[in-house]
Short mmCIF file of C-alpha atoms in Angstrom, two decimals:
data_model
loop_
_atom_site.label_atom_id
_atom_site.label_comp_id
_atom_site.label_asym_id
_atom_site.label_seq_id
_atom_site.Cartn_x
_atom_site.Cartn_y
_atom_site.Cartn_z
CA MET A 1177 32.79 -49.64 66.97
CA ARG A 1178 30.10 -47.90 68.93
CA HIS A 1179 28.47 -44.38 67.19
CA TYR A 1180 27.10 -41.78 69.07
CA VAL A 1181 23.88 -39.05 67.64
CA CYS A 1182 23.71 -36.19 69.96
CA VAL A 1183 23.68 -38.30 73.30
CA VAL A 1184 24.04 -36.07 77.15
CA ARG A 1185 25.92 -36.88 79.14
CA LEU A 1186 24.72 -34.36 81.87
CA TRP A 1187 21.42 -35.60 82.97
CA LYS A 1188 19.76 -35.29 85.01
CA ARG A 1189 17.66 -37.39 87.66
CA SER A 1190 13.69 -35.22 87.48
CA SER A 1191 13.18 -34.61 92.09
CA LYS A 1192 11.38 -31.87 92.37
CA ALA A 1193 7.07 -32.04 90.84
CA PRO A 1194 6.75 -28.83 89.16
CA SER A 1195 5.27 -25.21 89.61
CA ARG A 1196 1.83 -25.33 87.39
CA VAL A 1197 0.00 -26.79 87.91
CA ASP A 1198 -0.69 -27.85 83.46
CA GLU A 1199 2.26 -29.06 83.79
CA ARG A 1200 4.16 -32.77 83.82
CA PRO A 1201 8.17 -33.70 84.88
CA VAL A 1202 10.25 -33.85 82.17
CA MET A 1203 11.19 -38.03 82.92
CA ARG A 1204 14.56 -39.02 80.38
CA VAL A 1205 13.71 -42.17 79.34
CA GLY A 1206 15.75 -44.65 77.61
CA ILE A 1207 14.41 -47.05 74.70
CA ALA A 1208 16.39 -50.20 74.39
CA GLY A 1209 15.93 -51.01 70.45
CA ALA A 1210 14.76 -48.53 68.31
CA GLY A 1211 12.36 -50.95 65.74
CA ALA A 1212 8.61 -49.77 64.83
CA VAL A 1213 7.96 -50.86 68.50
CA GLY A 1214 10.27 -48.32 69.61
CA ARG A 1215 10.23 -45.91 67.65
CA SER A 1216 6.56 -45.17 68.31
CA VAL A 1217 6.96 -45.82 72.07
CA ALA A 1218 9.61 -43.14 71.66
CA ARG A 1219 7.69 -40.42 69.19
CA GLU A 1220 4.78 -40.37 71.68
CA LEU A 1221 7.45 -39.93 75.14
CA ILE A 1222 8.63 -37.14 72.83
CA GLY A 1223 5.04 -35.87 71.90
CA TYR A 1224 4.64 -35.56 75.57
CA GLY A 1225 7.86 -33.72 76.48
CA HIS A 1226 9.89 -35.72 77.93
CA ARG A 1227 13.18 -36.83 76.71
CA VAL A 1228 14.74 -39.97 74.86
CA LEU A 1229 17.40 -41.90 74.68
CA LEU A 1230 17.38 -44.88 71.54
CA ILE A 1231 19.74 -47.49 72.12
CA GLU A 1232 20.05 -49.65 69.23
CA GLN A 1233 22.80 -52.68 67.66
CA ASN A 1234 20.99 -53.31 64.89
CA PRO A 1235 22.41 -50.82 61.25
CA ARG A 1236 19.99 -51.79 59.59
CA HIS A 1237 17.08 -50.12 62.04
CA PHE A 1238 20.35 -47.38 63.22
CA GLU A 1239 18.12 -44.22 61.58
CA PRO A 1240 18.51 -41.02 64.13
CA HIS A 1241 15.82 -39.01 60.88
CA THR A 1242 13.21 -41.10 62.01
CA VAL A 1243 13.01 -39.82 65.46
CA PRO A 1244 15.55 -36.03 64.74
CA GLN A 1245 14.15 -35.23 68.84
CA ALA A 1246 15.35 -38.55 70.06
CA GLU A 1247 19.41 -39.05 71.58
CA TRP A 1248 20.55 -42.07 69.74
CA LEU A 1249 23.42 -44.48 70.53
CA LEU A 1250 24.23 -47.10 68.08
CA ALA A 1251 25.05 -50.17 70.97
CA ASP A 1252 24.20 -53.43 72.27
CA ALA A 1253 21.75 -52.51 75.23
CA CYS A 1254 23.53 -55.97 77.22
CA GLU A 1255 26.02 -54.17 77.36
CA VAL A 1256 27.50 -52.66 80.41
CA SER A 1257 29.79 -50.40 79.33
CA ALA A 1258 27.73 -48.87 76.46
CA LEU A 1259 25.10 -48.82 78.98
CA GLU A 1260 27.83 -46.63 81.71
CA GLU A 1261 28.71 -44.55 78.49
CA SER A 1262 25.18 -43.48 77.83
CA GLY A 1263 24.54 -41.76 80.82
CA LEU A 1264 22.06 -44.93 81.44
CA HIS A 1265 22.15 -44.04 85.34
CA MET A 1266 21.21 -41.15 84.90
CA CYS A 1267 18.25 -42.25 83.53
CA ASP A 1268 13.95 -42.26 85.30
CA VAL A 1269 13.22 -44.60 82.96
CA VAL A 1270 13.78 -47.55 81.02
CA ILE A 1271 12.16 -49.32 79.04
CA ALA A 1272 13.34 -52.63 76.86
CA THR A 1273 11.27 -52.93 73.67
CA THR A 1274 13.16 -54.84 71.11
CA GLY A 1275 11.31 -58.32 69.67
CA ASP A 1276 13.81 -60.78 71.65
CA ASP A 1277 12.55 -60.91 74.68
CA LYS A 1278 16.32 -62.78 76.20
CA VAL A 1279 17.80 -59.33 75.43
CA ASN A 1280 14.35 -57.56 77.23
CA LEU A 1281 14.88 -59.31 80.24
CA THR A 1282 19.30 -58.47 80.47
CA ALA A 1283 18.75 -54.43 79.63
CA SER A 1284 15.54 -54.55 82.32
CA LEU A 1285 18.49 -56.40 85.29
CA LEU A 1286 20.68 -54.27 84.29
CA ALA A 1287 19.19 -51.14 84.34
CA LYS A 1288 17.63 -52.50 87.98
CA THR A 1289 20.66 -53.35 89.64
CA GLU A 1290 24.03 -51.80 87.93
CA PHE A 1291 22.47 -48.21 86.89
CA GLY A 1292 19.43 -48.18 89.59
CA VAL A 1293 16.94 -47.17 87.09
CA GLY A 1294 13.80 -46.30 89.63
CA ARG A 1295 12.13 -47.49 86.64
CA VAL A 1296 11.69 -50.81 84.03
CA VAL A 1297 9.73 -51.08 82.67
CA ALA A 1298 9.72 -54.28 79.19
CA ARG A 1299 7.89 -55.71 75.79
CA VAL A 1300 6.65 -59.32 76.10
CA ASN A 1301 7.26 -60.91 73.28
CA ASP A 1302 6.65 -64.42 73.45
CA VAL A 1303 2.80 -65.34 75.72
CA ARG A 1304 5.29 -68.47 77.01
CA ASN A 1305 7.94 -66.39 78.91
CA GLU A 1306 5.58 -63.85 80.31
CA TRP A 1307 6.14 -65.07 83.93
CA LEU A 1308 9.95 -64.45 83.54
CA PHE A 1309 9.24 -60.99 83.69
CA THR A 1310 8.93 -59.57 87.12
CA GLU A 1311 10.70 -57.88 90.41
CA ALA A 1312 13.35 -60.57 89.88
CA TRP A 1313 14.58 -59.70 86.57
CA GLY A 1314 14.37 -56.19 87.81
CA VAL A 1315 11.06 -55.65 85.26
CA ASP A 1316 8.47 -52.76 87.05
CA VAL A 1317 5.94 -52.94 84.05
CA ALA A 1318 5.55 -55.87 81.58
CA VAL A 1319 3.62 -55.39 78.28
CA SER A 1320 3.02 -55.80 75.07
CA ALA A 1321 1.73 -53.65 73.34
CA PRO A 1322 3.14 -49.59 72.51
CA SER A 1323 0.59 -47.15 73.87
CA ALA A 1324 -0.03 -50.11 77.20
CA LEU A 1325 4.24 -49.19 77.25
CA VAL A 1326 2.92 -45.69 76.84
CA ALA A 1327 0.84 -45.65 79.73
CA ALA A 1328 3.22 -47.46 82.15
CA ILE A 1329 6.15 -44.77 81.73
CA GLU A 1330 2.90 -41.48 82.23
CA GLY A 1331 1.68 -43.62 84.96
CA ALA A 1332 3.25 -41.92 87.57
CA ILE A 1333 3.00 -38.86 86.16
CA ASP A 1334 -0.62 -38.47 84.98
CA VAL A 1335 -2.15 -35.83 86.87
CA GLY A 1336 -4.54 -33.08 84.74
CA HIS A 1337 -3.06 -35.18 80.92
CA VAL A 1338 -4.88 -37.62 79.68
CA VAL A 1339 -3.57 -40.49 79.54
CA ARG A 1340 -4.54 -43.19 77.09
CA LEU A 1341 -4.55 -46.27 78.17
CA MET A 1342 -5.70 -49.20 75.84
CA GLU A 1343 -7.18 -49.79 72.84
CA LEU A 1344 -10.36 -52.00 71.98
CA ARG A 1345 -11.80 -53.80 68.75
CA HIS A 1346 -9.28 -53.00 66.94
CA GLY A 1347 -8.96 -49.71 68.29
CA GLN A 1348 -12.63 -48.12 67.24
CA VAL A 1349 -13.22 -47.80 70.66
CA SER A 1350 -10.52 -46.19 73.52
CA LEU A 1351 -10.01 -46.12 76.66
CA ALA A 1352 -8.07 -43.04 78.59
CA LYS A 1353 -7.44 -41.72 82.16
CA LEU A 1354 -7.18 -38.64 83.33
CA THR A 1355 -6.84 -37.36 86.72
CA LEU A 1356 -8.04 -33.73 88.63
CA PRO A 1357 -4.75 -32.43 90.41
CA GLU A 1358 -5.92 -29.35 93.09
CA GLY A 1359 -7.13 -25.95 91.55
CA ASP A 1360 -8.60 -27.73 88.72
CA SER A 1361 -11.74 -25.73 86.84
CA LEU A 1362 -13.49 -29.18 86.39
CA VAL A 1363 -13.32 -29.91 90.68
CA GLY A 1364 -16.23 -28.29 91.97
CA LYS A 1365 -18.47 -28.66 88.77
CA ARG A 1366 -20.60 -31.32 88.16
CA ILE A 1367 -20.18 -34.78 85.91
CA SER A 1368 -23.47 -33.59 84.08
CA GLU A 1369 -20.86 -30.14 83.07
CA VAL A 1370 -18.18 -31.58 81.97
CA PRO A 1371 -18.08 -30.39 78.49
CA LEU A 1372 -17.46 -34.23 75.97
CA LEU A 1373 -16.49 -34.65 72.37
CA GLU A 1374 -18.97 -36.82 70.60
CA ASN A 1375 -18.91 -40.61 71.10
CA THR A 1376 -16.94 -39.92 74.72
CA MET A 1377 -18.36 -41.65 77.64
CA LEU A 1378 -17.53 -40.96 81.11
CA ALA A 1379 -18.02 -44.34 82.87
CA ILE A 1380 -16.27 -44.77 86.38
CA VAL A 1381 -15.35 -42.39 88.87
CA ILE A 1382 -12.22 -43.57 91.55
CA ARG A 1383 -11.93 -42.44 93.77
CA GLU A 1384 -10.50 -43.99 98.12
CA SER A 1385 -13.34 -44.27 98.87
CA GLY A 1386 -14.31 -46.19 95.65
CA ILE A 1387 -15.97 -46.89 93.06
CA VAL A 1388 -18.65 -44.08 91.61
CA LEU A 1389 -20.66 -44.91 88.39
CA PRO A 1390 -20.94 -41.47 87.45
CA LYS A 1391 -24.14 -39.26 88.13
CA SER A 1392 -25.37 -36.01 87.12
CA ASP A 1393 -25.55 -35.07 89.81
CA ASP A 1394 -21.81 -36.21 91.87
CA VAL A 1395 -20.06 -33.53 92.34
CA LEU A 1396 -16.17 -34.14 91.48
CA ALA A 1397 -12.88 -33.66 93.29
CA ALA A 1398 -8.98 -33.68 92.99
CA GLY A 1399 -7.49 -36.33 92.83
CA ASP A 1400 -10.62 -38.47 91.25
CA GLU A 1401 -9.73 -40.35 88.57
CA LEU A 1402 -12.14 -40.48 85.09
CA LEU A 1403 -12.28 -43.80 83.14
CA PHE A 1404 -12.99 -42.18 80.17
CA LEU A 1405 -14.51 -44.81 76.75
CA THR A 1406 -14.25 -42.71 73.41
CA GLY A 1407 -15.50 -44.93 70.63
CA GLY A 1408 -14.29 -43.31 66.47
CA GLY A 1409 -12.07 -44.56 63.21
CA ASP A 1410 -8.51 -43.14 64.15
CA GLY A 1411 -8.81 -45.09 67.99
CA GLU A 1412 -6.53 -41.72 69.45
CA VAL A 1413 -7.80 -40.50 72.28
CA PRO A 1414 -5.10 -37.05 72.89
CA SER A 1415 -9.12 -34.59 70.59
CA LEU A 1416 -10.03 -36.09 75.47
CA VAL A 1417 -8.05 -32.92 75.86
CA ARG A 1418 -9.50 -30.06 74.86
CA GLY A 1419 -13.00 -31.54 75.59
CA ALA A 1420 -12.73 -32.01 79.32
CA LEU A 1421 -10.28 -29.65 80.02
CA GLY A 1422 -9.15 -27.98 76.88
CA ALA A 1423 -5.54 -27.28 74.73
CA LEU A 1424 -2.89 -27.66 77.28
CA PRO A 1425 1.08 -26.93 76.34
CA ARG A 1426 3.30 -29.59 75.94
CA ARG A 1427 6.98 -28.73 76.49
#
């Protein structure tokens, strides 16, 4: 018998761009696996303002109180009927985060082929299986760390928002990306005018014309992708938002 907690059936995929520069489209994200990794990814995506459905088969891992903002479903993510009832076909993204590569591959294939999910991200537990995590199995992005899973999702909707890409040296250094939208306060400013926090540097600027090694007199333009390196014991980068753009509202 399946156990549902606040499962919303009337989901509708995001289709319109946000009306304001400081808004991001709310995505519906289904996560297969509510273990430590799945919950970590869910919390971060919820923090970005997205809606999350956690699907977990093991009753011992079915703990809605740990991520109360998410919808929860006690069911097998490899069972078509359960996925149909969960409304998986209305998800913009599905992430397979279980500790079993066979389950992650099966869930990815079902999400892509049976439910037409536009973006499927899968966790690879054993590097020897990495060669299997391809489009042939419905996988658009294959990653391992929770922060990389989030970056894979946010990569499609990161304009105007800082996205953490990875952590280096056990979290002592973080790499983050910020794409400047039209009308942003930094557009038209020189590199020397970009406000940076302590232990933070602008490493490179990526444009259609190529990679630019930033110089103080270089002028930023809409569409520029800024890659930041930030140091610190916590290895977090949300403070880059405050440092580069000021606080941005989240829904």
